[in-house]
Structure formats: C-alpha cells, structure tokens
Amino acid sequence: MEFNPERPIYLQIIDEIKKRIVRGDLKPGEKLPSQRELAAIMSVNPNTVQRAYRELEDTKIAETLRGQGTFVSSTISIKELQKDLAERALGEFLTEMSELGLSHSEIKELLEKALEKGVE
Amino acid sequence: MLLTATDVTKTYFGKPALRGFSYELDRGKIIGLLGPNGSGKSTLLKAIAGLIPVDSGKILVDGQKVGVRTKNQVAYLPEIDPFYQSHRVIDVLNFYKSCFKDFDTQRAEALLEELALERNQVIRSFSKGMRVRLKLVLTLSRRAPLLLLDEPLSGIDPLSRDTIIKAIAREFDPANQSIILSTHEVFESEGLFDEVVLLEKGQIKWQGHMESLRESSSLKRLLEEVYL
C-alpha cells in the first residue's frame, strides 16, 4: 500500500480497513491481521498500527477479544461506513475544486456533465 | 530513560563531529536519525555503542555510563562488514553466540528464514544486500533493549531494502526496546519512524513526531526547510 506522505499513517490504515469492509473484502466478524503482521505487510511501525486499531475499537468498527485478536465488529453498519467514506471523498473533491476558483454552480455543472458522460 | 545524552562533544582530528549533543529516549520507539554526510550520525551511534570515547559530556544507557556493562544493553549494526570472507552463515552465528551471552540461536535461525538466508551459504558469495540482511539477523537475535542500526538501507537493492524494513517492522518489540536507525533512504523508511532527529554539524536541528508532522506538512517539506 502506498501512503500519502502528508496525512498521518494511522488515519490511512483506518481508511483502508473501512474501504475493505465496504467493498466486502472484510466481513463483519472477520479477524483482522495481528498488529505485528499488518505492520510488516504495510512496512510501518507497529505503534502506528496499534493506534489505528485502538481508534477502530473506539468507533465500534472493530473489537478486540482478549487473547484472540481484533475482529471487524459483527454489528457494524456498512451503509453508515460507506456514507462516512463518501463524505470524506466529497469533502476533498470540493476543497480541490474551490482551490481551482470554481463557484458552486460551476462545480455542479461540471459534475453533472461528468456523470452524464459516465465515470470510469 | 533508556538513553540519555548530555552535552556530548567529539572531535576527530580537529574537526568537530558532535557539538553539545543532548537527547533523551525511552523504550518503545523507532527513531529515524537523518542528516547529510558528516553531520555526525555514525559518530553518535558509535559513541552510544561505546566504540569510541567522547571528549566531553556523558552518555547513559539505562542509567549506566557507556562502557563494558552497557554492552549487553546495546546491539549495534555497523555500516562496514565485520565478516570473514571464508565463513559460512552458521560460522558467523556461532561466533556471535560466543561473543554475546544474550544471543538467541533459535531466534537467529527463524530470522535467517525471514530474511531469506541459508545457514551454509558462504559470505564470499554474498551481495551487499545479503550482507546487510545477515547483519540484521545478528543484531535482532540479541534482544537488546537498544538497537543502533547504522545505514542498514544504503547501497543495496530495493528488494533487500523492502525485506529489511518489513523485518524491522515485524521484529520490533515496543514494550522492551527502542531502535535508532540512521539512513539516507528517507522516503522508503519513514513509515517505520515514531520520531525523527535531524542532525547538522553535530547538533540537533529538528526533532519531532512523524504522525504529528504529517498532520500539517511532510517529511519531504521539512527536510527542504531544514537543509536548503
């Protein structure tokens, strides 16, 4: 996985796990890799993975069972997770468009045209 | 504190290598030691390892002045190769076992496999990447609380680099250990670091947490600001 050098890595790990859950690559109740394994797979500090897992637990996306590991929460709402990720992507998109000096109506127009043409 | 350096000065042939260097490090962190050639990185690591005396100031490892007694606390990976060309991997392991009483042979065997080395290979046939991988096996097999890795990523093939970074990520034991790693290969290894220390002319120019840095900037931008 390639990281964005301008965003904390623990947040990028959280996003990646959320994305995998939304796509169905990780199912509710499924076991996540151990912190050590994930640190090695992603070539990152195990402390960073620990921070990501802790945050996933605090937000009820994952749960840790003593001595067994960390699992995707079985009561997770995938719809809500999808909404979260979509809102973040939209936020980034809108910031970038405003930075280009486009007004709201111009952004809307461009977006409608792009949707008509069909996104890849 | 696992490591305390206070006002350390070292001069080589009239040229200052460390100039009033002070630093503290607790267990649980991987530190990236960065800086241009001649900024004092290697000198600092050698001084902490007790391989060279300092002119003034003091260095404590786990509360003890650097010396014979701190050798068990520190595992040092040198930039140069300490091997005999005719030795096999297993000979090197046995030699280390005789030198360090904390050397864990079982762990060494497991690390050989993880780093894709075999016990009967002869050092003479080794690429630079394989030599560094073997040095890492030796260093990690000691379970010392303080690991000093001097340029483990420079001048080797990308595949070896990746293997080494992954092995460090997997084997690091935050509850008991800290690692200081000096490198020029900043962008491949930055994910490993809790903190970075930027040296210039034997002094700290900047130090801080990587994740906090990434909230508002990047390592690349920081290095440009500090060194350009």
mmCIF file of C-alpha atoms in Angstrom:
data_model
loop_
_atom_site.group_PDB
_atom_site.id
_atom_site.type_symbol
_atom_site.label_atom_id
_atom_site.label_comp_id
_atom_site.label_asym_id
_atom_site.label_seq_id
_atom_site.Cartn_x
_atom_site.Cartn_y
_atom_site.Cartn_z
ATOM 1 C CA MET A 1 0.000 0.000 0.000
ATOM 2 C CA GLU A 2 1.298 3.451 -0.957
ATOM 3 C CA PHE A 3 0.867 6.091 1.709
ATOM 4 C CA ASN A 4 0.183 9.764 1.229
ATOM 5 C CA PRO A 5 3.212 11.415 2.912
ATOM 6 C CA GLU A 6 1.082 14.366 4.022
ATOM 7 C CA ARG A 7 -1.518 12.529 6.090
ATOM 8 C CA PRO A 8 -0.972 10.609 9.350
ATOM 9 C CA ILE A 9 -0.452 6.941 8.512
ATOM 10 C CA TYR A 10 -2.792 5.653 11.235
ATOM 11 C CA LEU A 11 -5.662 7.514 9.550
ATOM 12 C CA GLN A 12 -4.737 5.965 6.203
ATOM 13 C CA ILE A 13 -4.723 2.494 7.742
ATOM 14 C CA ILE A 14 -8.183 3.178 9.210
ATOM 15 C CA ASP A 15 -9.462 4.342 5.810
ATOM 16 C CA GLU A 16 -8.014 1.273 4.096
ATOM 17 C CA ILE A 17 -9.707 -1.090 6.553
ATOM 18 C CA LYS A 18 -13.013 0.795 6.238
ATOM 19 C CA LYS A 19 -12.782 0.579 2.446
ATOM 20 C CA ARG A 20 -12.156 -3.154 2.606
ATOM 21 C CA ILE A 21 -15.206 -3.572 4.814
ATOM 22 C CA VAL A 22 -17.396 -1.509 2.470
ATOM 23 C CA ARG A 23 -16.162 -3.471 -0.564
ATOM 24 C CA GLY A 24 -16.862 -6.745 1.223
ATOM 25 C CA ASP A 25 -13.201 -7.860 1.292
ATOM 26 C CA LEU A 26 -13.502 -7.888 5.069
ATOM 27 C CA LYS A 27 -16.756 -9.247 6.509
ATOM 28 C CA PRO A 28 -18.416 -8.361 9.838
ATOM 29 C CA GLY A 29 -16.981 -10.701 12.460
ATOM 30 C CA GLU A 30 -13.876 -11.455 10.399
ATOM 31 C CA LYS A 31 -10.484 -11.436 12.093
ATOM 32 C CA LEU A 32 -8.067 -8.616 11.234
ATOM 33 C CA PRO A 33 -4.347 -9.380 10.847
ATOM 34 C CA SER A 34 -2.372 -9.111 14.090
ATOM 35 C CA GLN A 35 -0.756 -5.718 14.669
ATOM 36 C CA ARG A 36 2.672 -7.215 14.021
ATOM 37 C CA GLU A 37 1.569 -8.866 10.779
ATOM 38 C CA LEU A 38 -0.079 -5.716 9.481
ATOM 39 C CA ALA A 39 2.978 -3.638 10.435
ATOM 40 C CA ALA A 40 5.155 -5.962 8.345
ATOM 41 C CA ILE A 41 2.700 -6.114 5.413
ATOM 42 C CA MET A 42 2.478 -2.312 5.274
ATOM 43 C CA SER A 43 6.129 -1.648 6.258
ATOM 44 C CA VAL A 44 5.065 0.623 9.097
ATOM 45 C CA ASN A 45 5.768 0.996 12.785
ATOM 46 C CA PRO A 46 3.692 -1.383 14.956
ATOM 47 C CA ASN A 47 2.847 1.574 17.236
ATOM 48 C CA THR A 48 1.063 3.194 14.271
ATOM 49 C CA VAL A 49 -0.991 0.052 13.632
ATOM 50 C CA GLN A 50 -1.821 -0.113 17.327
ATOM 51 C CA ARG A 51 -3.113 3.459 17.215
ATOM 52 C CA ALA A 52 -5.261 2.653 14.158
ATOM 53 C CA TYR A 53 -6.734 -0.442 15.823
ATOM 54 C CA ARG A 54 -7.440 1.479 19.020
ATOM 55 C CA GLU A 55 -9.317 4.122 17.055
ATOM 56 C CA LEU A 56 -11.277 1.431 15.178
ATOM 57 C CA GLU A 57 -12.278 -0.021 18.544
ATOM 58 C CA ASP A 58 -13.262 3.367 19.972
ATOM 59 C CA THR A 59 -15.537 3.961 16.984
ATOM 60 C CA LYS A 60 -17.020 0.441 17.297
ATOM 61 C CA ILE A 61 -15.790 -0.630 13.885
ATOM 62 C CA ALA A 62 -13.601 -3.328 15.397
ATOM 63 C CA GLU A 63 -13.497 -5.198 18.677
ATOM 64 C CA THR A 64 -10.617 -6.911 20.433
ATOM 65 C CA LEU A 65 -11.255 -10.192 22.189
ATOM 66 C CA ARG A 66 -8.737 -10.981 24.871
ATOM 67 C CA GLY A 67 -6.154 -13.437 23.664
ATOM 68 C CA GLN A 68 -7.896 -13.947 20.325
ATOM 69 C CA GLY A 69 -7.165 -10.822 18.350
ATOM 70 C CA THR A 70 -9.045 -7.975 16.713
ATOM 71 C CA PHE A 71 -12.213 -8.585 14.669
ATOM 72 C CA VAL A 72 -14.456 -6.498 12.451
ATOM 73 C CA SER A 73 -17.417 -5.663 14.660
ATOM 74 C CA SER A 74 -20.313 -8.024 13.921
ATOM 75 C CA THR A 75 -22.891 -5.275 14.437
ATOM 76 C CA ILE A 76 -21.255 -2.856 12.035
ATOM 77 C CA SER A 77 -23.414 -0.754 9.694
ATOM 78 C CA ILE A 78 -21.800 -0.957 6.275
ATOM 79 C CA LYS A 79 -24.185 1.670 4.885
ATOM 80 C CA GLU A 80 -23.026 4.154 7.515
ATOM 81 C CA LEU A 81 -19.379 3.375 6.853
ATOM 82 C CA GLN A 82 -19.945 3.868 3.142
ATOM 83 C CA LYS A 83 -21.586 7.234 3.873
ATOM 84 C CA ASP A 84 -18.587 8.294 6.012
ATOM 85 C CA LEU A 85 -16.076 7.445 3.318
ATOM 86 C CA ALA A 86 -18.192 9.100 0.618
ATOM 87 C CA GLU A 87 -18.468 12.305 2.660
ATOM 88 C CA ARG A 88 -14.718 12.427 3.131
ATOM 89 C CA ALA A 89 -14.092 11.904 -0.571
ATOM 90 C CA LEU A 90 -16.658 14.601 -1.391
ATOM 91 C CA GLY A 91 -15.030 16.986 1.066
ATOM 92 C CA GLU A 92 -11.642 16.520 -0.585
ATOM 93 C CA PHE A 93 -13.168 16.941 -4.035
ATOM 94 C CA LEU A 94 -14.937 20.150 -3.074
ATOM 95 C CA THR A 95 -11.837 21.635 -1.429
ATOM 96 C CA GLU A 96 -9.817 20.972 -4.540
ATOM 97 C CA MET A 97 -12.477 22.453 -6.833
ATOM 98 C CA SER A 98 -12.758 25.620 -4.702
ATOM 99 C CA GLU A 99 -8.982 25.915 -4.735
ATOM 100 C CA LEU A 100 -9.239 25.989 -8.516
ATOM 101 C CA GLY A 101 -11.514 29.009 -8.105
ATOM 102 C CA LEU A 102 -14.716 27.338 -9.272
ATOM 103 C CA SER A 103 -18.079 28.529 -7.946
ATOM 104 C CA HIS A 104 -20.695 26.150 -6.584
ATOM 105 C CA SER A 105 -22.833 26.358 -9.700
ATOM 106 C CA GLU A 106 -19.818 25.743 -11.919
ATOM 107 C CA ILE A 107 -18.832 22.693 -9.859
ATOM 108 C CA LYS A 108 -22.387 21.387 -10.082
ATOM 109 C CA GLU A 109 -22.456 21.867 -13.838
ATOM 110 C CA LEU A 110 -19.110 20.106 -14.334
ATOM 111 C CA LEU A 111 -20.183 17.274 -12.079
ATOM 112 C CA GLU A 112 -23.464 16.753 -13.930
ATOM 113 C CA LYS A 113 -21.677 16.705 -17.278
ATOM 114 C CA ALA A 114 -19.129 14.201 -15.997
ATOM 115 C CA LEU A 115 -21.874 11.963 -14.621
ATOM 116 C CA GLU A 116 -23.747 12.081 -17.928
ATOM 117 C CA LYS A 117 -20.607 11.052 -19.781
ATOM 118 C CA GLY A 118 -20.183 8.258 -17.254
ATOM 119 C CA VAL A 119 -17.370 7.782 -14.772
ATOM 120 C CA GLU A 120 -14.772 5.099 -15.226
ATOM 121 C CA MET B 1 15.228 6.660 30.323
ATOM 122 C CA LEU B 2 16.802 4.061 28.089
ATOM 123 C CA LEU B 3 19.217 6.599 26.654
ATOM 124 C CA THR B 4 20.368 9.966 27.981
ATOM 125 C CA ALA B 5 22.993 12.010 26.181
ATOM 126 C CA THR B 6 24.046 15.266 27.791
ATOM 127 C CA ASP B 7 26.134 17.899 26.063
ATOM 128 C CA VAL B 8 28.236 15.365 24.163
ATOM 129 C CA THR B 9 31.210 16.635 22.186
ATOM 130 C CA LYS B 10 33.549 14.671 19.950
ATOM 131 C CA THR B 11 36.289 15.990 17.718
ATOM 132 C CA TYR B 12 38.034 13.939 15.031
ATOM 133 C CA PHE B 13 41.457 15.260 14.006
ATOM 134 C CA GLY B 14 40.479 18.790 14.946
ATOM 135 C CA LYS B 15 37.125 18.549 13.150
ATOM 136 C CA PRO B 16 34.063 18.624 15.405
ATOM 137 C CA ALA B 17 31.750 15.627 14.795
ATOM 138 C CA LEU B 18 29.395 16.151 17.743
ATOM 139 C CA ARG B 19 28.931 19.575 19.267
ATOM 140 C CA GLY B 20 26.984 19.723 22.513
ATOM 141 C CA PHE B 21 24.587 16.953 21.563
ATOM 142 C CA SER B 22 21.811 16.305 24.102
ATOM 143 C CA TYR B 23 18.992 13.810 23.718
ATOM 144 C CA GLU B 24 16.704 11.517 25.719
ATOM 145 C CA LEU B 25 14.970 8.339 24.589
ATOM 146 C CA ASP B 26 12.608 5.975 26.346
ATOM 147 C CA ARG B 27 11.646 2.415 25.400
ATOM 148 C CA GLY B 28 9.018 1.787 22.714
ATOM 149 C CA LYS B 29 10.164 3.948 19.836
ATOM 150 C CA ILE B 30 11.835 3.711 16.456
ATOM 151 C CA ILE B 31 13.863 6.846 15.767
ATOM 152 C CA GLY B 32 14.986 7.918 12.308
ATOM 153 C CA LEU B 33 18.399 9.595 12.556
ATOM 154 C CA LEU B 34 18.721 11.780 9.481
ATOM 155 C CA GLY B 35 21.198 14.293 8.162
ATOM 156 C CA PRO B 36 23.732 14.893 5.396
ATOM 157 C CA ASN B 37 27.112 13.130 5.257
ATOM 158 C CA GLY B 38 29.389 14.374 8.006
ATOM 159 C CA SER B 39 26.526 15.569 10.203
ATOM 160 C CA GLY B 40 27.588 13.195 12.996
ATOM 161 C CA LYS B 41 25.175 10.263 12.612
ATOM 162 C CA SER B 42 27.756 7.465 12.611
ATOM 163 C CA THR B 43 29.870 9.107 15.294
ATOM 164 C CA LEU B 44 26.837 9.382 17.547
ATOM 165 C CA LEU B 45 25.864 5.726 17.105
ATOM 166 C CA LYS B 46 29.442 4.573 17.725
ATOM 167 C CA ALA B 47 29.652 6.703 20.864
ATOM 168 C CA ILE B 48 26.401 5.241 22.228
ATOM 169 C CA ALA B 49 27.665 1.737 21.410
ATOM 170 C CA GLY B 50 30.827 2.502 23.373
ATOM 171 C CA LEU B 51 33.117 2.022 20.379
ATOM 172 C CA ILE B 52 34.665 5.483 20.568
ATOM 173 C CA PRO B 53 35.252 7.712 23.592
ATOM 174 C CA VAL B 54 33.708 11.172 23.663
ATOM 175 C CA ASP B 55 35.689 14.299 24.549
ATOM 176 C CA SER B 56 33.159 15.743 26.965
ATOM 177 C CA GLY B 57 29.590 15.299 28.101
ATOM 178 C CA LYS B 58 28.087 11.982 29.085
ATOM 179 C CA ILE B 59 26.020 9.167 27.623
ATOM 180 C CA LEU B 60 23.944 6.888 29.855
ATOM 181 C CA VAL B 61 22.255 3.681 28.717
ATOM 182 C CA ASP B 62 19.595 2.527 31.151
ATOM 183 C CA GLY B 63 21.149 4.810 33.756
ATOM 184 C CA GLN B 64 24.700 3.451 33.365
ATOM 185 C CA LYS B 65 27.628 5.259 31.863
ATOM 186 C CA VAL B 66 28.551 3.771 28.468
ATOM 187 C CA GLY B 67 31.205 1.092 28.996
ATOM 188 C CA VAL B 68 31.667 -2.638 29.392
ATOM 189 C CA ARG B 69 28.475 -3.001 31.400
ATOM 190 C CA THR B 70 26.249 -1.294 28.825
ATOM 191 C CA LYS B 71 27.421 -3.606 26.005
ATOM 192 C CA ASN B 72 24.666 -6.031 26.932
ATOM 193 C CA GLN B 73 22.057 -3.316 26.574
ATOM 194 C CA VAL B 74 23.095 -2.213 23.104
ATOM 195 C CA ALA B 75 23.100 -4.115 19.810
ATOM 196 C CA TYR B 76 24.936 -2.217 17.092
ATOM 197 C CA LEU B 77 24.708 -2.833 13.346
ATOM 198 C CA PRO B 78 27.824 -1.293 11.779
ATOM 199 C CA GLU B 79 27.888 0.229 8.322
ATOM 200 C CA ILE B 80 31.055 -1.711 7.472
ATOM 201 C CA ASP B 81 31.152 -5.509 7.145
ATOM 202 C CA PRO B 82 32.582 -7.335 10.137
ATOM 203 C CA PHE B 83 32.727 -10.740 8.361
ATOM 204 C CA TYR B 84 35.461 -13.143 7.243
ATOM 205 C CA GLN B 85 35.003 -13.950 3.560
ATOM 206 C CA SER B 86 35.544 -17.694 4.072
ATOM 207 C CA HIS B 87 32.963 -18.038 6.838
ATOM 208 C CA ARG B 88 29.613 -19.663 6.312
ATOM 209 C CA VAL B 89 26.497 -18.095 7.816
ATOM 210 C CA ILE B 90 26.477 -20.721 10.554
ATOM 211 C CA ASP B 91 30.105 -19.899 11.476
ATOM 212 C CA VAL B 92 29.146 -16.267 11.906
ATOM 213 C CA LEU B 93 26.198 -17.215 14.124
ATOM 214 C CA ASN B 94 28.429 -19.411 16.282
ATOM 215 C CA PHE B 95 30.990 -16.645 16.578
ATOM 216 C CA TYR B 96 28.338 -14.177 17.740
ATOM 217 C CA LYS B 97 26.967 -16.729 20.167
ATOM 218 C CA SER B 98 30.412 -16.955 21.761
ATOM 219 C CA CYS B 99 30.687 -13.150 21.987
ATOM 220 C CA PHE B 100 27.269 -12.259 23.362
ATOM 221 C CA LYS B 101 25.641 -14.233 26.106
ATOM 222 C CA ASP B 102 22.203 -12.848 25.210
ATOM 223 C CA PHE B 103 22.472 -14.222 21.647
ATOM 224 C CA ASP B 104 19.358 -16.297 20.925
ATOM 225 C CA THR B 105 20.228 -19.043 18.403
ATOM 226 C CA GLN B 106 16.650 -20.170 17.860
ATOM 227 C CA ARG B 107 15.625 -16.655 17.080
ATOM 228 C CA ALA B 108 18.596 -16.298 14.727
ATOM 229 C CA GLU B 109 17.518 -19.410 12.803
ATOM 230 C CA ALA B 110 13.981 -18.040 12.453
ATOM 231 C CA LEU B 111 15.322 -14.666 11.312
ATOM 232 C CA LEU B 112 17.555 -16.326 8.697
ATOM 233 C CA GLU B 113 14.454 -17.760 7.112
ATOM 234 C CA GLU B 114 12.538 -14.494 7.354
ATOM 235 C CA LEU B 115 15.409 -12.651 5.674
ATOM 236 C CA ALA B 116 15.863 -15.354 3.016
ATOM 237 C CA LEU B 117 19.342 -16.549 4.039
ATOM 238 C CA GLU B 118 20.649 -20.088 4.496
ATOM 239 C CA ARG B 119 22.984 -21.394 7.147
ATOM 240 C CA ASN B 120 25.503 -22.997 4.777
ATOM 241 C CA GLN B 121 25.967 -20.069 2.405
ATOM 242 C CA VAL B 122 29.498 -18.643 2.286
ATOM 243 C CA ILE B 123 29.981 -14.916 2.913
ATOM 244 C CA ARG B 124 32.244 -14.559 -0.126
ATOM 245 C CA SER B 125 29.274 -15.215 -2.431
ATOM 246 C CA PHE B 126 27.094 -12.567 -0.747
ATOM 247 C CA SER B 127 25.716 -9.433 -2.388
ATOM 248 C CA LYS B 128 25.732 -6.208 -0.374
ATOM 249 C CA GLY B 129 22.027 -6.703 0.338
ATOM 250 C CA MET B 130 22.640 -10.204 1.721
ATOM 251 C CA ARG B 131 25.443 -8.918 3.947
ATOM 252 C CA VAL B 132 23.176 -6.289 5.452
ATOM 253 C CA ARG B 133 20.428 -8.867 5.935
ATOM 254 C CA LEU B 134 22.886 -11.070 7.826
ATOM 255 C CA LYS B 135 23.987 -8.135 9.971
ATOM 256 C CA LEU B 136 20.341 -7.535 10.803
ATOM 257 C CA VAL B 137 19.869 -11.189 11.789
ATOM 258 C CA LEU B 138 22.804 -10.846 14.193
ATOM 259 C CA THR B 139 21.572 -7.573 15.663
ATOM 260 C CA LEU B 140 17.948 -8.657 16.117
ATOM 261 C CA SER B 141 18.958 -12.010 17.639
ATOM 262 C CA ARG B 142 20.281 -10.293 20.727
ATOM 263 C CA ARG B 143 17.011 -8.953 22.154
ATOM 264 C CA ALA B 144 18.942 -5.971 23.498
ATOM 265 C CA PRO B 145 16.784 -3.044 24.649
ATOM 266 C CA LEU B 146 18.621 -0.532 22.460
ATOM 267 C CA LEU B 147 19.269 -1.311 18.782
ATOM 268 C CA LEU B 148 21.533 1.005 16.801
ATOM 269 C CA LEU B 149 21.314 0.457 13.037
ATOM 270 C CA ASP B 150 23.867 2.463 11.078
ATOM 271 C CA GLU B 151 22.720 2.897 7.470
ATOM 272 C CA PRO B 152 21.137 -0.545 7.059
ATOM 273 C CA LEU B 153 19.404 0.585 3.856
ATOM 274 C CA SER B 154 22.116 2.311 1.862
ATOM 275 C CA GLY B 155 23.640 0.930 -1.304
ATOM 276 C CA ILE B 156 21.505 -2.191 -1.509
ATOM 277 C CA ASP B 157 18.913 -3.484 -3.965
ATOM 278 C CA PRO B 158 15.269 -2.397 -3.498
ATOM 279 C CA LEU B 159 14.123 -5.942 -2.717
ATOM 280 C CA SER B 160 16.624 -6.313 0.141
ATOM 281 C CA ARG B 161 15.608 -2.867 1.381
ATOM 282 C CA ASP B 162 11.978 -3.884 1.462
ATOM 283 C CA THR B 163 12.798 -7.170 3.222
ATOM 284 C CA ILE B 164 14.829 -5.314 5.843
ATOM 285 C CA ILE B 165 12.154 -2.680 6.509
ATOM 286 C CA LYS B 166 9.486 -5.369 6.882
ATOM 287 C CA ALA B 167 11.687 -7.426 9.220
ATOM 288 C CA ILE B 168 12.292 -4.390 11.441
ATOM 289 C CA ALA B 169 8.537 -3.646 11.492
ATOM 290 C CA ARG B 170 7.743 -7.250 12.430
ATOM 291 C CA GLU B 171 10.507 -7.850 14.987
ATOM 292 C CA PHE B 172 10.459 -4.548 16.859
ATOM 293 C CA ASP B 173 9.329 -5.123 20.443
ATOM 294 C CA PRO B 174 7.856 -1.795 21.639
ATOM 295 C CA ALA B 175 7.310 -2.984 25.213
ATOM 296 C CA ASN B 176 11.033 -3.553 25.806
ATOM 297 C CA GLN B 177 13.005 -1.910 23.038
ATOM 298 C CA SER B 178 13.912 1.194 21.126
ATOM 299 C CA ILE B 179 15.671 1.425 17.783
ATOM 300 C CA ILE B 180 17.742 4.252 16.346
ATOM 301 C CA LEU B 181 18.189 3.881 12.600
ATOM 302 C CA SER B 182 20.347 6.231 10.543
ATOM 303 C CA THR B 183 19.545 6.462 6.863
ATOM 304 C CA HIS B 184 19.629 8.395 3.638
ATOM 305 C CA GLU B 185 16.757 6.328 2.234
ATOM 306 C CA VAL B 186 14.310 8.592 3.981
ATOM 307 C CA PHE B 187 11.173 8.120 1.952
ATOM 308 C CA GLU B 188 11.184 4.333 1.905
ATOM 309 C CA SER B 189 11.681 4.050 5.628
ATOM 310 C CA GLU B 190 9.684 6.977 7.025
ATOM 311 C CA GLY B 191 6.711 4.729 7.840
ATOM 312 C CA LEU B 192 8.927 2.960 10.395
ATOM 313 C CA PHE B 193 9.689 6.014 12.475
ATOM 314 C CA ASP B 194 7.843 7.233 15.541
ATOM 315 C CA GLU B 195 10.140 10.236 15.608
ATOM 316 C CA VAL B 196 12.936 11.699 13.542
ATOM 317 C CA VAL B 197 16.052 13.526 14.659
ATOM 318 C CA LEU B 198 17.655 15.784 12.076
ATOM 319 C CA LEU B 199 21.357 16.367 12.593
ATOM 320 C CA GLU B 200 23.513 19.087 11.177
ATOM 321 C CA LYS B 201 27.149 19.687 12.099
ATOM 322 C CA GLY B 202 26.915 17.504 15.193
ATOM 323 C CA GLN B 203 23.815 19.159 16.625
ATOM 324 C CA ILE B 204 20.080 18.530 16.524
ATOM 325 C CA LYS B 205 18.434 20.828 14.004
ATOM 326 C CA TRP B 206 14.930 19.415 14.456
ATOM 327 C CA GLN B 207 13.242 16.598 16.292
ATOM 328 C CA GLY B 208 9.618 15.548 16.471
ATOM 329 C CA HIS B 209 6.842 13.033 15.919
ATOM 330 C CA MET B 210 6.244 11.825 12.393
ATOM 331 C CA GLU B 211 2.473 11.429 12.678
ATOM 332 C CA SER B 212 2.094 14.974 14.057
ATOM 333 C CA LEU B 213 4.351 16.262 11.297
ATOM 334 C CA ARG B 214 2.124 14.632 8.669
ATOM 335 C CA GLU B 215 -0.925 16.484 10.006
ATOM 336 C CA SER B 216 0.285 19.772 8.594
ATOM 337 C CA SER B 217 3.354 19.053 6.479
ATOM 338 C CA SER B 218 5.503 16.181 5.265
ATOM 339 C CA LEU B 219 8.991 14.865 5.872
ATOM 340 C CA LYS B 220 9.981 15.982 2.386
ATOM 341 C CA ARG B 221 8.912 19.562 3.074
ATOM 342 C CA LEU B 222 10.593 19.533 6.479
ATOM 343 C CA LEU B 223 13.898 18.341 5.013
ATOM 344 C CA GLU B 224 13.754 21.072 2.375
ATOM 345 C CA GLU B 225 13.094 23.704 5.030
ATOM 346 C CA VAL B 226 15.843 22.498 7.328
ATOM 347 C CA TYR B 227 18.630 21.747 4.868
ATOM 348 C CA LEU B 228 18.074 24.049 1.880
#
